[in-house]
């Protein structure tokens, strides 16, 4: 039975693959099943396909050399690879790392593992929009600092960080800069040179590529200790048989994203703005989260007072509307978002957060349908909420 | 242009996917594109599919509880996960590890990384067939030993290790046992209970599943530190969005392998034996490597004196015959196989090794064609070899 996609506003969690991506992958699931390391015709065919995808991926982020792209199995692997591989490769230089408090769990938890092995981590602050202050980055750098890791765009609230400005500082100080660009690459133009980053994580599914393919950009000359030791794949930086079909799909998706970016963004931003306007107008006591302007065009994160995100998700799902509450990676853990707490948002309010992430195939009618559907759900849930009743009695609503 | 598969005897490097595997994957590349962590219908559909695949995979290795299967992106990741994750989780118990000298590079190189962080490693010896002696394992265990890792079947010469016997020893001594069963699971019956292992690596492609899906079996109650930190996927043991289509394909391939194993093995073993007999008879100064009986049914590894493996591969490839020389993961590095050196095989002879790995779709006519094709290639290469000429003059051929 085919599931009903419904109104799908959960593109940050998973995006549908482009038809041409699937078409490009299928031969590598069928006749071109070889191992790129094999020294015969079938292997060579796969090796060429991977190098083509590497070139396509490099172009999307304006990397000067395709050899700067190291393919990984997912964004989490790319982030772990950078956050563990750089400090270990540069341990002779120092043992201090700087991160923001709104990073993805794959950064936050990798950091904890590093701390257990003797690294010191400085966690910066963010303002109420989730923004890092470049001056704080500068003040936090010590002679021991080897790596600064600050995400490009936040996957929960969409806030964009001033990476280029931070990159200027890290270059001056001779410190390496990693950015988790999983939420941005494919959604907005990203240029590793303009951003002055040394390492960047990206993932295929963010631009309608398949699961199972992602990459870490490693600027030429930067050493990184492998996370996966073994064979000489990826020039010895990531062992393991390459996931050829997924990597091929990533390349095709990267090329499509390059070509269509402007049109996609214009369309998506207009829908997102309409959704935001509609919801803020129709639902009382709702707040838009993240930066008002320095924000990913595809993301709308709102906090709804006196209601739990999970309950809203379930009611919306019953009406065929698929959205999220915080990051997909933690949604089932039912924890309050560390991103929102870092932004100074009250824990109770953060639990009432909804994350709408739009895609190129969404339509105006879908936005209008959601704007219609949410207000009665919120009202119904509030009517059941003792907190809401109390607040009402106190004249706070 | 479709490449010519030709006569494909390189199944250890990559095996063609079963048509039903591809069919099962395609919906998850198209309409079922969701994130298993998403709390809506699309996410749930993917989560159910993964749990089904987990059950199918658990059954193939007779794991009692599907929760003992942790999906990874490849066999190399599973091996790194075990070899780094167990010593780190049990560091309070000791810092000594025991491995065989014929392990895959993903074990050998993971060990080197561990050694840099203060672990001591004992490398066992093997006999000329590549076999580990269980008594040497027993003697090597110290009160500091936390992990023994010995592969189930060797990917280069096919030799099967006495894992059940070793498992009896490690259980008695209270030491954990990991086995890299990437080359065996799907090719011969594998039962984690009978083998008495605590951890086992396996990969989907070994049984005609897709690239991008593999697993580490982690016996209930065994702790393991994640290699990929981040979200709560795989019960917190392996973060990162699950590669749903690949995992689904792995499950379908596992179920097919269970059902067809006996027929597949009978067919493959007969072909392999015919190939071995034909080649040893037709080519002078050729030696079969690995154990004569305790060997994977799909593998024939031979060493051809006075000729380089690479040259033979190229000539065979021109005739449409796809085979390997040593492990695919190191083939392009053109190094002499550490497996063969550990078996006491002369380096020059090891460089003349050829690895034929057969699959269920191979046919008798293909075997006969290879038996026809190889002797003139060997003769031609030998005629060009100064070493061969000298040996001939000395009456050694």
Tab-separated table of C-alpha atoms in Angstrom, chain B residues 100-105 108 126-130 151 154-159 161 289-290 301 326-327 330 336-345 350:
chain	number	residue	atom	x	y	z
B	100	UNK	CA	45.003	-12.620	13.880
B	101	UNK	CA	47.517	-11.461	11.261
B	102	UNK	CA	45.160	-12.252	8.365
B	103	UNK	CA	42.396	-9.784	9.239
B	104	UNK	CA	40.943	-7.334	6.742
B	105	UNK	CA	42.623	-3.924	6.549
B	108	UNK	CA	44.479	-4.121	10.954
B	126	UNK	CA	48.780	-18.533	11.432
B	127	UNK	CA	49.893	-21.731	9.762
B	128	UNK	CA	50.579	-22.039	6.041
B	129	UNK	CA	46.851	-22.380	5.374
B	130	UNK	CA	46.145	-19.135	7.207
B	151	UNK	CA	37.778	-13.240	11.179
B	154	UNK	CA	39.287	-14.951	4.927
B	155	UNK	CA	38.372	-12.750	1.967
B	156	UNK	CA	41.615	-13.450	0.104
B	157	UNK	CA	42.224	-17.163	0.523
B	158	UNK	CA	38.899	-18.398	1.918
B	159	UNK	CA	40.292	-20.128	4.999
B	161	UNK	CA	38.875	-20.114	11.333
B	289	UNK	CA	46.249	-21.131	-1.371
B	290	UNK	CA	44.270	-21.379	1.826
B	301	UNK	CA	42.981	-18.306	-4.539
B	326	UNK	CA	44.129	-10.056	-3.396
B	327	UNK	CA	41.628	-7.842	-1.640
B	330	UNK	CA	44.099	-2.892	-1.472
B	336	UNK	CA	51.819	-7.514	-1.433
B	337	UNK	CA	49.021	-9.144	0.550
B	338	UNK	CA	49.708	-9.142	4.296
B	339	UNK	CA	47.540	-12.259	4.485
B	340	UNK	CA	49.853	-14.231	2.231
B	341	UNK	CA	52.975	-12.949	3.956
B	342	UNK	CA	51.523	-14.077	7.301
B	343	UNK	CA	50.949	-17.523	5.769
B	344	UNK	CA	54.654	-17.684	4.965
B	345	UNK	CA	54.185	-17.297	1.247
B	350	UNK	CA	52.241	-13.660	-3.459
